[in-house]
CSV table of C-alpha atoms in Angstrom, one decimal:
chain,number,residue,atom,x,y,z
A,222,LEU,CA,0.0,0.0,0.0
A,223,PRO,CA,1.6,3.3,-1.1
A,224,LEU,CA,0.5,5.0,2.2
A,225,GLN,CA,2.8,8.0,1.9
A,226,ASP,CA,1.5,8.9,-1.6
A,227,LEU,CA,-2.1,8.4,-0.7
A,228,LEU,CA,-1.9,10.6,2.4
A,229,GLN,CA,0.0,13.3,0.6
A,230,GLN,CA,-2.6,13.4,-2.2
A,231,ARG,CA,-5.5,13.5,0.2
A,232,TYR,CA,-4.2,16.1,2.6
A,233,ARG,CA,-1.7,18.0,0.4
A,234,LEU,CA,0.8,18.1,3.2
A,235,PRO,CA,4.3,16.5,3.4
A,236,VAL,CA,4.1,12.9,4.8
A,237,HIS,CA,7.1,10.9,6.1
A,238,ILE,CA,6.9,7.2,7.0
A,239,ALA,CA,8.8,5.2,9.5
A,240,ASN,CA,8.0,2.2,11.7
A,241,ASP,CA,8.4,2.4,15.5
A,242,CYS,CA,11.9,1.1,15.6
A,243,HIS,CA,13.1,3.5,12.9
A,244,ALA,CA,11.5,6.3,14.8
A,245,ALA,CA,13.1,5.2,18.1
A,246,ALA,CA,16.6,5.2,16.5
A,247,LEU,CA,16.0,8.7,15.0
A,248,ALA,CA,14.9,9.9,18.4
A,249,GLU,CA,18.1,8.7,20.0
A,250,TYR,CA,20.2,10.2,17.3
A,251,THR,CA,18.5,13.6,17.5
A,252,PHE,CA,17.6,13.9,21.2
A,253,GLY,CA,19.7,11.3,23.0
A,254,GLU,CA,23.0,11.6,24.9
A,255,LEU,CA,25.4,10.0,22.5
A,256,ASP,CA,27.4,13.2,21.8
A,257,GLY,CA,26.7,13.3,18.1
A,258,ALA,CA,27.5,9.6,17.4
A,259,GLY,CA,27.0,9.0,13.8
A,260,ASN,CA,26.3,5.2,14.1
A,261,LEU,CA,23.9,3.6,16.5
A,262,VAL,CA,21.3,0.8,16.9
A,263,VAL,CA,18.1,1.0,19.0
A,264,LEU,CA,16.7,-2.4,19.8
A,265,LYS,CA,13.0,-1.9,20.7
A,266,VAL,CA,11.4,-4.8,22.6
A,267,GLY,CA,7.7,-4.6,23.4
A,268,PRO,CA,4.8,-6.2,21.4
A,269,GLY,CA,7.5,-7.3,19.0
A,270,VAL,CA,11.3,-7.0,18.5
A,271,GLY,CA,12.9,-4.7,16.0
A,272,ALA,CA,16.0,-2.6,15.4
A,273,GLY,CA,16.3,0.9,14.2
A,274,ILE,CA,19.7,1.6,12.6
A,275,VAL,CA,21.5,4.9,12.1
A,276,VAL,CA,24.6,4.9,9.9
A,277,ASN,CA,26.7,8.0,9.3
A,278,GLY,CA,23.9,10.1,10.8
A,279,ARG,CA,21.2,8.8,8.5
A,280,LEU,CA,18.4,6.3,9.2
A,281,HIS,CA,19.0,3.1,7.3
A,282,TYR,CA,15.7,1.8,6.0
A,283,GLY,CA,17.1,-1.0,3.7
A,284,ASP,CA,16.1,-1.5,0.1
A,285,GLY,CA,12.5,-2.5,1.0
A,286,TYR,CA,12.1,-0.5,4.2
A,287,GLY,CA,12.6,-3.7,6.2
A,288,ALA,CA,16.1,-3.1,7.8
A,289,GLY,CA,16.2,-4.2,11.4
A,290,GLU,CA,13.4,-6.8,11.3
A,291,ILE,CA,15.4,-9.1,13.6
A,292,GLY,CA,12.2,-10.3,15.3
A,293,HIS,CA,11.5,-12.6,12.4
A,294,VAL,CA,14.9,-14.3,12.3
A,295,ARG,CA,14.8,-17.9,13.6
A,296,VAL,CA,16.4,-18.6,16.9
A,297,ILE,CA,14.6,-21.8,18.0
A,298,GLN,CA,14.7,-24.8,15.6
A,299,ASP,CA,11.2,-26.2,15.2
A,300,GLY,CA,9.9,-23.6,17.7
A,301,GLU,CA,6.4,-22.0,17.9
A,302,ARG,CA,4.7,-20.7,14.8
A,303,CYS,CA,5.2,-17.0,14.4
A,304,PRO,CA,2.5,-14.7,13.0
A,305,CYS,CA,4.9,-14.2,10.0
A,306,GLY,CA,4.4,-17.8,9.2
A,307,HIS,CA,7.9,-19.2,10.1
A,308,LEU,CA,8.8,-21.4,13.1
A,309,GLY,CA,10.9,-20.3,16.1
A,310,CYS,CA,11.3,-16.6,15.3
A,311,LEU,CA,12.9,-14.3,17.9
A,312,GLU,CA,9.4,-12.8,18.6
A,313,THR,CA,8.1,-16.2,19.7
A,314,VAL,CA,10.5,-16.3,22.7
A,315,VAL,CA,11.0,-12.5,23.3
A,316,SER,CA,8.1,-10.1,23.4
A,317,ARG,CA,5.5,-8.6,25.8
A,318,ARG,CA,3.0,-11.3,24.7
A,319,VAL,CA,5.5,-14.1,25.6
A,320,LEU,CA,6.3,-12.5,28.9
A,321,LEU,CA,2.7,-12.3,29.9
A,322,GLN,CA,2.0,-15.8,28.6
A,323,ARG,CA,4.8,-17.3,30.7
A,324,ALA,CA,3.9,-15.2,33.7
A,325,ARG,CA,0.4,-16.6,33.6
A,326,ALA,CA,1.7,-20.1,33.4
A,327,ILE,CA,4.0,-19.5,36.5
A,328,ALA,CA,1.1,-18.1,38.5
A,329,ALA,CA,-1.1,-21.1,37.6
A,330,SER,CA,1.5,-23.6,38.6
A,331,ASP,CA,3.2,-22.0,41.6
A,332,PRO,CA,0.9,-20.8,44.5
A,333,ARG,CA,4.0,-19.2,46.2
A,334,SER,CA,4.7,-17.0,43.2
A,335,GLN,CA,5.0,-13.2,43.9
A,336,LEU,CA,2.6,-12.7,41.0
A,337,HIS,CA,-0.3,-13.6,43.4
A,338,HIS,CA,0.3,-10.4,45.4
A,339,PHE,CA,-0.3,-8.3,42.3
A,340,ALA,CA,-3.0,-10.2,40.4
A,341,ALA,CA,-6.0,-12.1,41.9
A,342,ALA,CA,-5.9,-14.8,39.2
A,343,PRO,CA,-3.5,-15.8,36.4
A,344,GLN,CA,-5.8,-14.5,33.6
A,345,GLU,CA,-5.6,-11.0,35.3
A,346,ILE,CA,-1.9,-10.7,34.5
A,347,ALA,CA,-2.4,-8.4,31.5
A,348,THR,CA,0.4,-5.8,31.7
A,349,THR,CA,4.1,-5.8,32.1
A,350,GLU,CA,3.7,-3.7,35.2
A,351,VAL,CA,2.3,-6.6,37.1
A,352,VAL,CA,5.2,-8.8,36.0
A,353,LEU,CA,7.7,-6.1,36.8
A,354,GLN,CA,6.3,-5.7,40.3
A,355,ALA,CA,6.6,-9.5,40.9
A,356,PHE,CA,10.1,-9.4,39.6
A,357,GLN,CA,11.1,-6.5,41.8
A,358,ALA,CA,9.5,-8.4,44.8
A,359,GLY,CA,12.0,-11.3,44.1
A,360,ASP,CA,10.1,-13.8,42.0
A,361,GLN,CA,12.9,-16.1,40.9
A,362,ALA,CA,10.8,-17.8,38.1
A,363,ILE,CA,10.2,-14.4,36.5
A,364,ALA,CA,13.8,-13.5,36.9
A,365,GLN,CA,14.7,-16.7,35.0
A,366,VAL,CA,12.3,-15.9,32.2
A,367,VAL,CA,13.8,-12.4,31.8
A,368,ALA,CA,17.3,-13.8,31.8
A,369,GLU,CA,16.4,-16.3,29.1
A,370,MET,CA,14.9,-13.5,27.0
A,371,GLY,CA,18.1,-11.5,27.5
A,372,SER,CA,20.1,-14.4,26.2
A,373,HIS,CA,18.0,-14.7,23.1
A,374,LEU,CA,18.3,-11.0,22.5
A,375,GLY,CA,22.1,-11.3,22.9
A,376,SER,CA,22.3,-13.9,20.2
A,377,ALA,CA,20.4,-11.6,17.8
A,378,VAL,CA,22.6,-8.6,18.8
A,379,ALA,CA,25.7,-10.7,18.0
A,380,GLY,CA,24.5,-10.9,14.4
A,381,LEU,CA,24.0,-7.1,14.3
A,382,VAL,CA,27.5,-6.6,15.7
A,383,GLY,CA,29.1,-8.9,13.2
A,384,VAL,CA,27.3,-7.4,10.2
A,385,LEU,CA,27.3,-3.7,11.2
A,386,ASP,CA,30.2,-3.2,13.6
A,387,ILE,CA,28.3,-0.5,15.3
A,388,GLU,CA,29.6,0.2,18.9
A,389,ARG,CA,26.5,1.7,20.4
A,390,ILE,CA,23.4,-0.4,20.9
A,391,LEU,CA,20.5,0.9,23.1
A,392,LEU,CA,17.5,-1.0,24.4
A,393,ALA,CA,14.1,0.6,24.4
A,394,GLY,CA,10.4,-0.5,24.7
A,395,SER,CA,8.4,-1.9,27.5
A,396,MET,CA,10.8,-4.8,28.2
A,397,ALA,CA,13.6,-2.3,28.8
A,398,ARG,CA,12.1,-1.6,32.3
A,399,PHE,CA,13.7,-4.9,33.5
A,400,GLY,CA,17.1,-3.1,33.2
A,401,ASP,CA,20.2,-4.9,34.0
A,402,ALA,CA,18.3,-8.2,34.5
A,403,LEU,CA,17.8,-8.2,30.7
A,404,LEU,CA,21.0,-6.3,29.8
A,405,GLU,CA,23.5,-8.5,31.5
A,406,PRO,CA,22.5,-11.8,29.8
A,407,MET,CA,22.3,-9.9,26.5
A,408,ARG,CA,25.9,-8.7,27.0
A,409,HIS,CA,27.1,-12.1,28.0
A,410,GLU,CA,25.5,-13.9,25.1
A,411,MET,CA,26.7,-11.3,22.6
A,412,ARG,CA,30.3,-11.7,23.9
A,413,GLN,CA,30.0,-15.5,23.5
A,414,ALA,CA,28.6,-15.3,20.0
A,415,ALA,CA,30.3,-12.3,18.3
A,416,HIS,CA,33.8,-11.8,17.2
A,417,ALA,CA,35.8,-11.0,20.4
A,418,ARG,CA,37.4,-7.7,19.2
A,419,LEU,CA,34.0,-6.4,18.0
A,420,ALA,CA,32.2,-7.6,21.1
A,421,ASP,CA,34.8,-5.9,23.4
A,422,GLN,CA,34.1,-2.5,21.8
A,423,THR,CA,30.3,-2.8,21.7
A,424,GLU,CA,28.3,-1.0,24.4
A,425,ILE,CA,24.8,-2.2,25.2
A,426,ARG,CA,22.8,0.0,27.5
A,427,LEU,CA,19.3,1.4,28.1
A,428,SER,CA,17.9,4.3,26.1
A,429,GLY,CA,17.4,7.4,28.2
A,430,LEU,CA,14.3,8.7,26.3
A,431,GLY,CA,11.7,6.6,28.1
A,432,GLN,CA,8.3,5.7,26.8
A,433,ASP,CA,8.0,8.8,24.6
A,434,ILE,CA,10.8,7.6,22.3
A,435,VAL,CA,8.6,6.8,19.3
A,436,MET,CA,6.8,10.2,19.5
A,437,LEU,CA,10.1,12.0,19.8
A,438,GLY,CA,11.2,10.0,16.7
A,439,ALA,CA,8.2,11.2,14.8
A,440,ALA,CA,9.1,14.8,15.7
A,441,ALA,CA,12.7,14.2,14.6
A,442,LEU,CA,11.5,12.7,11.3
A,443,VAL,CA,9.7,16.0,10.5
A,444,LEU,CA,12.7,18.1,11.7
A,445,ALA,CA,15.1,16.1,9.6
A,446,ASN,CA,13.0,16.0,6.4
A,447,GLU,CA,11.4,19.4,6.4
A,448,LEU,CA,14.0,21.6,8.1
A,449,GLY,CA,17.2,19.7,7.5
A,450,LEU,CA,17.8,19.5,11.3
A,451,ALA,CA,19.3,16.4,12.9
């Protein structure tokens, strides 16, 4: 669907298109604290998993606007069916949906889970906030789920490191709220899977732009395309 052309023809206004991950990367480049770094990757983990990539100060869309679609790369052989049609994609083991699904299973099987203090029944675990509260209260089963997700993300990041050799990788999205519990297994797995020299010079940390990062990216998209500001 040529959405950009259709909107421009209807409203006679400039229209610029980016997905949430592209917007997040542009937000970090424009408003973040990287001191003018020309290359960066923002890994956004929430309903899905995707990467926004900035190279030499420009957003990299790819030939078909699909650059950064790492959520649909297989990480589990013969794993769960992904909405994209393939088996075992990264998004089948790392996403907000998977986190909630696994939390409900923990609550249903373990009467001592901290989740019971924040949700009356497993089916009422409907937000990452509930899971985060149980995690912060010391629920070890949730901590293990978060660590496993971090390891899967680290494997995917290792591929980005090997292909792009970009030293700054930032984590954004609702899953970023788990902080070092997610970051440390990411870093560990990345170091195990990527070339040692590249891994040593790669920094993985949280984005500082919070939950407004995509809206900030939308503003940056207009600033860059209409005013030449970046």
